[in-house]
Amino acid sequence: MKRLFLEFFIGVVTFFFLCIVSYVYYTEVYTPDYELEVEVRHVHGAMRLLDEIAEVQGQKRADEMFADYASNNLLSVTPISWDSPTLSPEIVNEIKNHGAVSFDDEYSYYVVYGNLKQIYLLAPDLSFPIWEKLDFESDLLWAFVCTSFAIYCILMMAFLARRFRALERVTLAFADGDFSVRASEKAGMRLGRLNSSFNQMADKISGLITSHKQLTNAVAHELRTPVFRVQCQLEMMEDSGMSEEQNRYVAGITDDMAELEQLIEELLYFAKLERSAIPLNLSTQPVSDWLSKLVSDCQRDTDKHIELECDTRLVACLDEYQLKRAVSNIIRNAFRYAEQRIDVRVSCDEQRLTILIDDDGIGIPEQERARILEPFYRVGTARDRASGGHGLGLAIVSQIVARHQGQLEIGESDTGGARFTLILPTEPSDELLTAETTAQ
C-alpha cells in the first residue's frame, strides 16, 4: 500500500505541475502578460506626472516627489547612466519611447522623467520585511498545495485500502481452497466492477471444480461394479482348468485389476478428504506406539532397511488412522527410489511434532517439489508399472497434513535423497476443534 500511495501521490503532483507549466508556457508565449502591462502603465503614469511637476515646479521638486514615490512603494532607487553596459540598445529605446520599462524581476522597472539625464532602476527594497513575507506567502502556497495533495492521496488510499484488503482476504481464502467465499458487493466495499467480476469468476471456477469432483467421484464409484465382476470372472476362470500359459495371462489381469482397485480406492479417499467428508478422530496418545507398528508393517514389504528414531515419551493429539496413512504413503513412495535405507526420525517440542522421513535415493529436483503434491503429477513422464504408484499418494499426504493444520516440507536429505518433513501441532487449535465438531 505504501508503494501504491507513493505512485498515486507522485502521479497527481506530476500531473498538477505539468498543467501549471503548460499554463505558464501558454500565457508567456502566446498571450501578453496583462498584469505586468497594467503595473507598467501605473509606473508610466507616475513618471508622466513627474514630467509635469518638473516642467512646472522644477527638476528638484520632481526628484523629491520621485523619492517619496519610491519610499511609499517600498522600492529602492539606483541611478544608471545612459551608456551603462548593463543596458542593451533595445532597452534604451524602450525607455526613450515609453519612460518606464519592466525589468526581469517582479516589481522592478527602468524609468526616466523630467530632464531625462538619468535612468533610474526601481527595485524592491529588501530592507523592508514585507518583501520577505510576500516570498514566504508564495512558498507557503506551494507547501499548502503539496500538503493538500498529500492529504487527499492519504484519504483516498485509506478509503481504497479498506476495500482492497477485504478483496485480498477473499482472494487468499479462495486460493486456499474455500470456494464458497465471495467478495462483498455493498456500495461501501465495491471497487468498480472488480468485485462482481471476481464473484463471476469464482462462481465459474467453483462450478467447474464441483463438477470435476462429482464426475471423478461418480466414475470411481461406477468403476467398482465392473471391476468386481471382472475379478469374479477371473476367479471362475482359474477354477475352470486352464493351461499354464492361460494361467499366466489371468494372473497378469488379476494384478492389473488389483492395481485398478487400489487406484479407485485412493481416488475415492482423496475426494472425501477434499470435501472434508472424513472428520478427524483426534485422540492424545504416544506417537511411538502406532509409528513403530507402521514401520514394522512397511519393513515386511521391502528389502530396504527402515530406521526409526522416536522417543517413547512423545505424546500428541492427532488422528492416528489418517496420520498413519500419510506416513505410510511417504515411506512406500520411498521404496521405489531409496538405494539402501529409509530413516524416520521424530522430535517434539511444546507445540510441534516433527516427523522427518529421509531416503538415500536420487532426490527430488527443487523445481518439482511444489508440484509433486498435486494429484496425478509425477516427476518426469514415466507412468509405466516399473515406476509404480498412481500420483495420488503425496496429494493425500498433503490433504491430511492440512486437515491437522500442519505443514509439509520437501527438501534434501543428508545423503542427497528426498526429505519429507511433517510439522504438526501437538494440541489442536480451537478453530480446528470447532470445524471438526461442525463437520461431524
JSON list of N, CA and C in Angstrom, two decimals, residues 238-296:
[
{"chain": "A", "resi": 238, "resn": "GLU", "atom": "N", "xyz": [-10.04, -69.33, -13.23]},
{"chain": "A", "resi": 238, "resn": "GLU", "atom": "CA", "xyz": [-8.96, -70.07, -12.58]},
{"chain": "A", "resi": 238, "resn": "GLU", "atom": "C", "xyz": [-9.43, -71.44, -12.12]},
{"chain": "A", "resi": 239, "resn": "ASP", "atom": "N", "xyz": [-10.72, -71.55, -11.77]},
{"chain": "A", "resi": 239, "resn": "ASP", "atom": "CA", "xyz": [-11.25, -72.84, -11.30]},
{"chain": "A", "resi": 239, "resn": "ASP", "atom": "C", "xyz": [-11.72, -73.73, -12.45]},
{"chain": "A", "resi": 240, "resn": "SER", "atom": "N", "xyz": [-11.68, -73.20, -13.68]},
{"chain": "A", "resi": 240, "resn": "SER", "atom": "CA", "xyz": [-12.21, -73.97, -14.81]},
{"chain": "A", "resi": 240, "resn": "SER", "atom": "C", "xyz": [-11.18, -74.87, -15.48]},
{"chain": "A", "resi": 241, "resn": "GLY", "atom": "N", "xyz": [-9.95, -74.83, -14.98]},
{"chain": "A", "resi": 241, "resn": "GLY", "atom": "CA", "xyz": [-8.92, -75.68, -15.54]},
{"chain": "A", "resi": 241, "resn": "GLY", "atom": "C", "xyz": [-8.35, -75.14, -16.82]},
{"chain": "A", "resi": 242, "resn": "MET", "atom": "N", "xyz": [-7.34, -74.28, -16.72]},
{"chain": "A", "resi": 242, "resn": "MET", "atom": "CA", "xyz": [-6.72, -73.65, -17.90]},
{"chain": "A", "resi": 242, "resn": "MET", "atom": "C", "xyz": [-5.29, -74.14, -18.05]},
{"chain": "A", "resi": 243, "resn": "SER", "atom": "N", "xyz": [-4.74, -73.88, -19.22]},
{"chain": "A", "resi": 243, "resn": "SER", "atom": "CA", "xyz": [-3.35, -74.24, -19.46]},
{"chain": "A", "resi": 243, "resn": "SER", "atom": "C", "xyz": [-2.42, -73.30, -18.67]},
{"chain": "A", "resi": 244, "resn": "GLU", "atom": "N", "xyz": [-1.16, -73.67, -18.62]},
{"chain": "A", "resi": 244, "resn": "GLU", "atom": "CA", "xyz": [-0.18, -72.87, -17.87]},
{"chain": "A", "resi": 244, "resn": "GLU", "atom": "C", "xyz": [-0.05, -71.47, -18.48]},
{"chain": "A", "resi": 245, "resn": "GLU", "atom": "N", "xyz": [-0.05, -71.40, -19.82]},
{"chain": "A", "resi": 245, "resn": "GLU", "atom": "CA", "xyz": [0.06, -70.10, -20.47]},
{"chain": "A", "resi": 245, "resn": "GLU", "atom": "C", "xyz": [-1.16, -69.23, -20.18]},
{"chain": "A", "resi": 246, "resn": "GLN", "atom": "N", "xyz": [-2.34, -69.82, -20.18]},
{"chain": "A", "resi": 246, "resn": "GLN", "atom": "CA", "xyz": [-3.55, -69.07, -19.86]},
{"chain": "A", "resi": 246, "resn": "GLN", "atom": "C", "xyz": [-3.54, -68.59, -18.43]},
{"chain": "A", "resi": 247, "resn": "ASN", "atom": "N", "xyz": [-3.01, -69.42, -17.54]},
{"chain": "A", "resi": 247, "resn": "ASN", "atom": "CA", "xyz": [-2.92, -69.02, -16.13]},
{"chain": "A", "resi": 247, "resn": "ASN", "atom": "C", "xyz": [-2.02, -67.80, -15.96]},
{"chain": "A", "resi": 248, "resn": "ARG", "atom": "N", "xyz": [-0.95, -67.72, -16.76]},
{"chain": "A", "resi": 248, "resn": "ARG", "atom": "CA", "xyz": [-0.06, -66.57, -16.68]},
{"chain": "A", "resi": 248, "resn": "ARG", "atom": "C", "xyz": [-0.81, -65.30, -17.11]},
{"chain": "A", "resi": 249, "resn": "TYR", "atom": "N", "xyz": [-1.60, -65.42, -18.18]},
{"chain": "A", "resi": 249, "resn": "TYR", "atom": "CA", "xyz": [-2.37, -64.26, -18.63]},
{"chain": "A", "resi": 249, "resn": "TYR", "atom": "C", "xyz": [-3.39, -63.83, -17.58]},
{"chain": "A", "resi": 250, "resn": "VAL", "atom": "N", "xyz": [-4.05, -64.79, -17.00]},
{"chain": "A", "resi": 250, "resn": "VAL", "atom": "CA", "xyz": [-5.05, -64.48, -15.98]},
{"chain": "A", "resi": 250, "resn": "VAL", "atom": "C", "xyz": [-4.40, -63.85, -14.76]},
{"chain": "A", "resi": 251, "resn": "ALA", "atom": "N", "xyz": [-3.21, -64.35, -14.40]},
{"chain": "A", "resi": 251, "resn": "ALA", "atom": "CA", "xyz": [-2.50, -63.77, -13.24]},
{"chain": "A", "resi": 251, "resn": "ALA", "atom": "C", "xyz": [-2.14, -62.31, -13.51]},
{"chain": "A", "resi": 252, "resn": "GLY", "atom": "N", "xyz": [-1.72, -62.04, -14.77]},
{"chain": "A", "resi": 252, "resn": "GLY", "atom": "CA", "xyz": [-1.40, -60.65, -15.11]},
{"chain": "A", "resi": 252, "resn": "GLY", "atom": "C", "xyz": [-2.63, -59.76, -15.05]},
{"chain": "A", "resi": 253, "resn": "ILE", "atom": "N", "xyz": [-3.75, -60.26, -15.55]},
{"chain": "A", "resi": 253, "resn": "ILE", "atom": "CA", "xyz": [-5.00, -59.49, -15.49]},
{"chain": "A", "resi": 253, "resn": "ILE", "atom": "C", "xyz": [-5.42, -59.26, -14.04]},
{"chain": "A", "resi": 254, "resn": "THR", "atom": "N", "xyz": [-5.25, -60.28, -13.21]},
{"chain": "A", "resi": 254, "resn": "THR", "atom": "CA", "xyz": [-5.61, -60.15, -11.79]},
{"chain": "A", "resi": 254, "resn": "THR", "atom": "C", "xyz": [-4.79, -59.05, -11.12]},
{"chain": "A", "resi": 255, "resn": "ASP", "atom": "N", "xyz": [-3.49, -59.02, -11.43]},
{"chain": "A", "resi": 255, "resn": "ASP", "atom": "CA", "xyz": [-2.64, -57.97, -10.85]},
{"chain": "A", "resi": 255, "resn": "ASP", "atom": "C", "xyz": [-3.08, -56.59, -11.33]},
{"chain": "A", "resi": 256, "resn": "ASP", "atom": "N", "xyz": [-3.40, -56.51, -12.61]},
{"chain": "A", "resi": 256, "resn": "ASP", "atom": "CA", "xyz": [-3.85, -55.21, -13.14]},
{"chain": "A", "resi": 256, "resn": "ASP", "atom": "C", "xyz": [-5.16, -54.78, -12.48]},
{"chain": "A", "resi": 257, "resn": "MET", "atom": "N", "xyz": [-6.07, -55.69, -12.27]},
{"chain": "A", "resi": 257, "resn": "MET", "atom": "CA", "xyz": [-7.34, -55.35, -11.63]},
{"chain": "A", "resi": 257, "resn": "MET", "atom": "C", "xyz": [-7.13, -54.95, -10.18]},
{"chain": "A", "resi": 258, "resn": "ALA", "atom": "N", "xyz": [-6.18, -55.59, -9.51]},
{"chain": "A", "resi": 258, "resn": "ALA", "atom": "CA", "xyz": [-5.88, -55.20, -8.11]},
{"chain": "A", "resi": 258, "resn": "ALA", "atom": "C", "xyz": [-5.31, -53.79, -8.07]},
{"chain": "A", "resi": 259, "resn": "GLU", "atom": "N", "xyz": [-4.45, -53.47, -9.05]},
{"chain": "A", "resi": 259, "resn": "GLU", "atom": "CA", "xyz": [-3.90, -52.12, -9.10]},
{"chain": "A", "resi": 259, "resn": "GLU", "atom": "C", "xyz": [-4.98, -51.10, -9.41]},
{"chain": "A", "resi": 260, "resn": "LEU", "atom": "N", "xyz": [-5.90, -51.46, -10.32]},
{"chain": "A", "resi": 260, "resn": "LEU", "atom": "CA", "xyz": [-7.01, -50.57, -10.64]},
{"chain": "A", "resi": 260, "resn": "LEU", "atom": "C", "xyz": [-7.91, -50.36, -9.43]},
{"chain": "A", "resi": 261, "resn": "GLU", "atom": "N", "xyz": [-8.15, -51.42, -8.68]},
{"chain": "A", "resi": 261, "resn": "GLU", "atom": "CA", "xyz": [-8.99, -51.30, -7.48]},
{"chain": "A", "resi": 261, "resn": "GLU", "atom": "C", "xyz": [-8.32, -50.40, -6.45]},
{"chain": "A", "resi": 262, "resn": "GLN", "atom": "N", "xyz": [-7.01, -50.52, -6.32]},
{"chain": "A", "resi": 262, "resn": "GLN", "atom": "CA", "xyz": [-6.29, -49.66, -5.38]},
{"chain": "A", "resi": 262, "resn": "GLN", "atom": "C", "xyz": [-6.37, -48.20, -5.82]},
{"chain": "A", "resi": 263, "resn": "LEU", "atom": "N", "xyz": [-6.24, -47.96, -7.13]},
{"chain": "A", "resi": 263, "resn": "LEU", "atom": "CA", "xyz": [-6.36, -46.60, -7.65]},
{"chain": "A", "resi": 263, "resn": "LEU", "atom": "C", "xyz": [-7.74, -46.02, -7.34]},
{"chain": "A", "resi": 264, "resn": "ILE", "atom": "N", "xyz": [-8.79, -46.83, -7.55]},
{"chain": "A", "resi": 264, "resn": "ILE", "atom": "CA", "xyz": [-10.15, -46.35, -7.27]},
{"chain": "A", "resi": 264, "resn": "ILE", "atom": "C", "xyz": [-10.31, -46.03, -5.79]},
{"chain": "A", "resi": 265, "resn": "GLU", "atom": "N", "xyz": [-9.76, -46.88, -4.95]},
{"chain": "A", "resi": 265, "resn": "GLU", "atom": "CA", "xyz": [-9.88, -46.66, -3.51]},
{"chain": "A", "resi": 265, "resn": "GLU", "atom": "C", "xyz": [-9.17, -45.37, -3.11]},
{"chain": "A", "resi": 266, "resn": "GLU", "atom": "N", "xyz": [-7.97, -45.12, -3.65]},
{"chain": "A", "resi": 266, "resn": "GLU", "atom": "CA", "xyz": [-7.25, -43.90, -3.34]},
{"chain": "A", "resi": 266, "resn": "GLU", "atom": "C", "xyz": [-7.97, -42.67, -3.89]},
{"chain": "A", "resi": 267, "resn": "LEU", "atom": "N", "xyz": [-8.56, -42.80, -5.07]},
{"chain": "A", "resi": 267, "resn": "LEU", "atom": "CA", "xyz": [-9.28, -41.69, -5.68]},
{"chain": "A", "resi": 267, "resn": "LEU", "atom": "C", "xyz": [-10.50, -41.31, -4.84]},
{"chain": "A", "resi": 268, "resn": "LEU", "atom": "N", "xyz": [-11.24, -42.30, -4.37]},
{"chain": "A", "resi": 268, "resn": "LEU", "atom": "CA", "xyz": [-12.40, -42.03, -3.53]},
{"chain": "A", "resi": 268, "resn": "LEU", "atom": "C", "xyz": [-11.98, -41.43, -2.19]},
{"chain": "A", "resi": 269, "resn": "TYR", "atom": "N", "xyz": [-10.89, -41.95, -1.63]},
{"chain": "A", "resi": 269, "resn": "TYR", "atom": "CA", "xyz": [-10.42, -41.41, -0.35]},
{"chain": "A", "resi": 269, "resn": "TYR", "atom": "C", "xyz": [-9.96, -39.96, -0.51]},
{"chain": "A", "resi": 270, "resn": "PHE", "atom": "N", "xyz": [-9.26, -39.65, -1.59]},
{"chain": "A", "resi": 270, "resn": "PHE", "atom": "CA", "xyz": [-8.81, -38.29, -1.84]},
{"chain": "A", "resi": 270, "resn": "PHE", "atom": "C", "xyz": [-10.01, -37.36, -2.04]},
{"chain": "A", "resi": 271, "resn": "ALA", "atom": "N", "xyz": [-11.02, -37.82, -2.76]},
{"chain": "A", "resi": 271, "resn": "ALA", "atom": "CA", "xyz": [-12.22, -37.00, -2.97]},
{"chain": "A", "resi": 271, "resn": "ALA", "atom": "C", "xyz": [-12.91, -36.70, -1.65]},
{"chain": "A", "resi": 272, "resn": "LYS", "atom": "N", "xyz": [-12.97, -37.68, -0.74]},
{"chain": "A", "resi": 272, "resn": "LYS", "atom": "CA", "xyz": [-13.58, -37.45, 0.57]},
{"chain": "A", "resi": 272, "resn": "LYS", "atom": "C", "xyz": [-12.77, -36.44, 1.39]},
{"chain": "A", "resi": 273, "resn": "LEU", "atom": "N", "xyz": [-11.44, -36.54, 1.30]},
{"chain": "A", "resi": 273, "resn": "LEU", "atom": "CA", "xyz": [-10.61, -35.59, 2.03]},
{"chain": "A", "resi": 273, "resn": "LEU", "atom": "C", "xyz": [-10.81, -34.17, 1.50]},
{"chain": "A", "resi": 274, "resn": "GLU", "atom": "N", "xyz": [-10.94, -34.03, 0.18]},
{"chain": "A", "resi": 274, "resn": "GLU", "atom": "CA", "xyz": [-11.10, -32.70, -0.41]},
{"chain": "A", "resi": 274, "resn": "GLU", "atom": "C", "xyz": [-12.38, -32.02, 0.04]},
{"chain": "A", "resi": 275, "resn": "ARG", "atom": "N", "xyz": [-13.44, -32.79, 0.20]},
{"chain": "A", "resi": 275, "resn": "ARG", "atom": "CA", "xyz": [-14.70, -32.18, 0.61]},
{"chain": "A", "resi": 275, "resn": "ARG", "atom": "C", "xyz": [-14.95, -32.36, 2.12]},
{"chain": "A", "resi": 276, "resn": "SER", "atom": "N", "xyz": [-13.88, -32.73, 2.85]},
{"chain": "A", "resi": 276, "resn": "SER", "atom": "CA", "xyz": [-13.94, -32.85, 4.32]},
{"chain": "A", "resi": 276, "resn": "SER", "atom": "C", "xyz": [-15.03, -33.81, 4.76]},
{"chain": "A", "resi": 277, "resn": "ALA", "atom": "N", "xyz": [-15.26, -34.85, 3.98]},
{"chain": "A", "resi": 277, "resn": "ALA", "atom": "CA", "xyz": [-16.27, -35.84, 4.34]},
{"chain": "A", "resi": 277, "resn": "ALA", "atom": "C", "xyz": [-15.75, -36.83, 5.38]},
{"chain": "A", "resi": 278, "resn": "ILE", "atom": "N", "xyz": [-14.43, -36.82, 5.63]},
{"chain": "A", "resi": 278, "resn": "ILE", "atom": "CA", "xyz": [-13.85, -37.69, 6.64]},
{"chain": "A", "resi": 278, "resn": "ILE", "atom": "C", "xyz": [-13.42, -36.82, 7.81]},
{"chain": "A", "resi": 279, "resn": "PRO", "atom": "N", "xyz": [-14.17, -36.78, 8.90]},
{"chain": "A", "resi": 279, "resn": "PRO", "atom": "CA", "xyz": [-13.79, -35.93, 10.03]},
{"chain": "A", "resi": 279, "resn": "PRO", "atom": "C", "xyz": [-12.57, -36.49, 10.76]},
{"chain": "A", "resi": 280, "resn": "LEU", "atom": "N", "xyz": [-11.83, -35.62, 11.43]},
{"chain": "A", "resi": 280, "resn": "LEU", "atom": "CA", "xyz": [-10.68, -36.05, 12.20]},
{"chain": "A", "resi": 280, "resn": "LEU", "atom": "C", "xyz": [-11.15, -36.70, 13.50]},
{"chain": "A", "resi": 281, "resn": "ASN", "atom": "N", "xyz": [-10.59, -37.85, 13.80]},
{"chain": "A", "resi": 281, "resn": "ASN", "atom": "CA", "xyz": [-10.86, -38.54, 15.06]},
{"chain": "A", "resi": 281, "resn": "ASN", "atom": "C", "xyz": [-9.67, -38.31, 15.98]},
{"chain": "A", "resi": 282, "resn": "LEU", "atom": "N", "xyz": [-9.64, -37.16, 16.61]},
{"chain": "A", "resi": 282, "resn": "LEU", "atom": "CA", "xyz": [-8.47, -36.75, 17.39]},
{"chain": "A", "resi": 282, "resn": "LEU", "atom": "C", "xyz": [-8.44, -37.45, 18.74]},
{"chain": "A", "resi": 283, "resn": "SER", "atom": "N", "xyz": [-7.23, -37.90, 19.10]},
{"chain": "A", "resi": 283, "resn": "SER", "atom": "CA", "xyz": [-7.02, -38.52, 20.41]},
{"chain": "A", "resi": 283, "resn": "SER", "atom": "C", "xyz": [-5.57, -38.32, 20.82]},
{"chain": "A", "resi": 284, "resn": "THR", "atom": "N", "xyz": [-5.33, -38.19, 22.10]},
{"chain": "A", "resi": 284, "resn": "THR", "atom": "CA", "xyz": [-3.97, -37.99, 22.62]},
{"chain": "A", "resi": 284, "resn": "THR", "atom": "C", "xyz": [-3.39, -39.35, 22.99]},
{"chain": "A", "resi": 285, "resn": "GLN", "atom": "N", "xyz": [-2.21, -39.65, 22.42]},
{"chain": "A", "resi": 285, "resn": "GLN", "atom": "CA", "xyz": [-1.60, -40.97, 22.63]},
{"chain": "A", "resi": 285, "resn": "GLN", "atom": "C", "xyz": [-0.11, -40.90, 22.32]},
{"chain": "A", "resi": 286, "resn": "PRO", "atom": "N", "xyz": [0.68, -41.88, 22.79]},
{"chain": "A", "resi": 286, "resn": "PRO", "atom": "CA", "xyz": [2.11, -41.92, 22.46]},
{"chain": "A", "resi": 286, "resn": "PRO", "atom": "C", "xyz": [2.32, -42.13, 20.96]},
{"chain": "A", "resi": 287, "resn": "VAL", "atom": "N", "xyz": [3.21, -41.37, 20.39]},
{"chain": "A", "resi": 287, "resn": "VAL", "atom": "CA", "xyz": [3.45, -41.46, 18.94]},
{"chain": "A", "resi": 287, "resn": "VAL", "atom": "C", "xyz": [4.14, -42.76, 18.57]},
{"chain": "A", "resi": 288, "resn": "SER", "atom": "N", "xyz": [5.04, -43.22, 19.44]},
{"chain": "A", "resi": 288, "resn": "SER", "atom": "CA", "xyz": [5.84, -44.40, 19.11]},
{"chain": "A", "resi": 288, "resn": "SER", "atom": "C", "xyz": [5.00, -45.67, 19.00]},
{"chain": "A", "resi": 289, "resn": "ASP", "atom": "N", "xyz": [3.84, -45.73, 19.68]},
{"chain": "A", "resi": 289, "resn": "ASP", "atom": "CA", "xyz": [3.02, -46.95, 19.66]},
{"chain": "A", "resi": 289, "resn": "ASP", "atom": "C", "xyz": [2.57, -47.30, 18.25]},
{"chain": "A", "resi": 290, "resn": "TRP", "atom": "N", "xyz": [1.92, -46.34, 17.59]},
{"chain": "A", "resi": 290, "resn": "TRP", "atom": "CA", "xyz": [1.41, -46.63, 16.25]},
{"chain": "A", "resi": 290, "resn": "TRP", "atom": "C", "xyz": [2.48, -46.51, 15.18]},
{"chain": "A", "resi": 291, "resn": "LEU", "atom": "N", "xyz": [3.51, -45.66, 15.43]},
{"chain": "A", "resi": 291, "resn": "LEU", "atom": "CA", "xyz": [4.53, -45.46, 14.41]},
{"chain": "A", "resi": 291, "resn": "LEU", "atom": "C", "xyz": [5.45, -46.67, 14.30]},
{"chain": "A", "resi": 292, "resn": "SER", "atom": "N", "xyz": [5.81, -47.27, 15.43]},
{"chain": "A", "resi": 292, "resn": "SER", "atom": "CA", "xyz": [6.68, -48.45, 15.39]},
{"chain": "A", "resi": 292, "resn": "SER", "atom": "C", "xyz": [5.98, -49.62, 14.70]},
{"chain": "A", "resi": 293, "resn": "LYS", "atom": "N", "xyz": [4.68, -49.77, 14.96]},
{"chain": "A", "resi": 293, "resn": "LYS", "atom": "CA", "xyz": [3.92, -50.84, 14.29]},
{"chain": "A", "resi": 293, "resn": "LYS", "atom": "C", "xyz": [3.83, -50.57, 12.78]},
{"chain": "A", "resi": 294, "resn": "LEU", "atom": "N", "xyz": [3.65, -49.31, 12.41]},
{"chain": "A", "resi": 294, "resn": "LEU", "atom": "CA", "xyz": [3.58, -48.95, 11.00]},
{"chain": "A", "resi": 294, "resn": "LEU", "atom": "C", "xyz": [4.90, -49.26, 10.30]},
{"chain": "A", "resi": 295, "resn": "VAL", "atom": "N", "xyz": [6.01, -48.89, 10.92]},
{"chain": "A", "resi": 295, "resn": "VAL", "atom": "CA", "xyz": [7.32, -49.14, 10.31]},
{"chain": "A", "resi": 295, "resn": "VAL", "atom": "C", "xyz": [7.56, -50.64, 10.16]},
{"chain": "A", "resi": 296, "resn": "SER", "atom": "N", "xyz": [7.13, -51.43, 11.15]},
{"chain": "A", "resi": 296, "resn": "SER", "atom": "CA", "xyz": [7.28, -52.89, 11.06]},
{"chain": "A", "resi": 296, "resn": "SER", "atom": "C", "xyz": [6.48, -53.45, 9.88]}
]
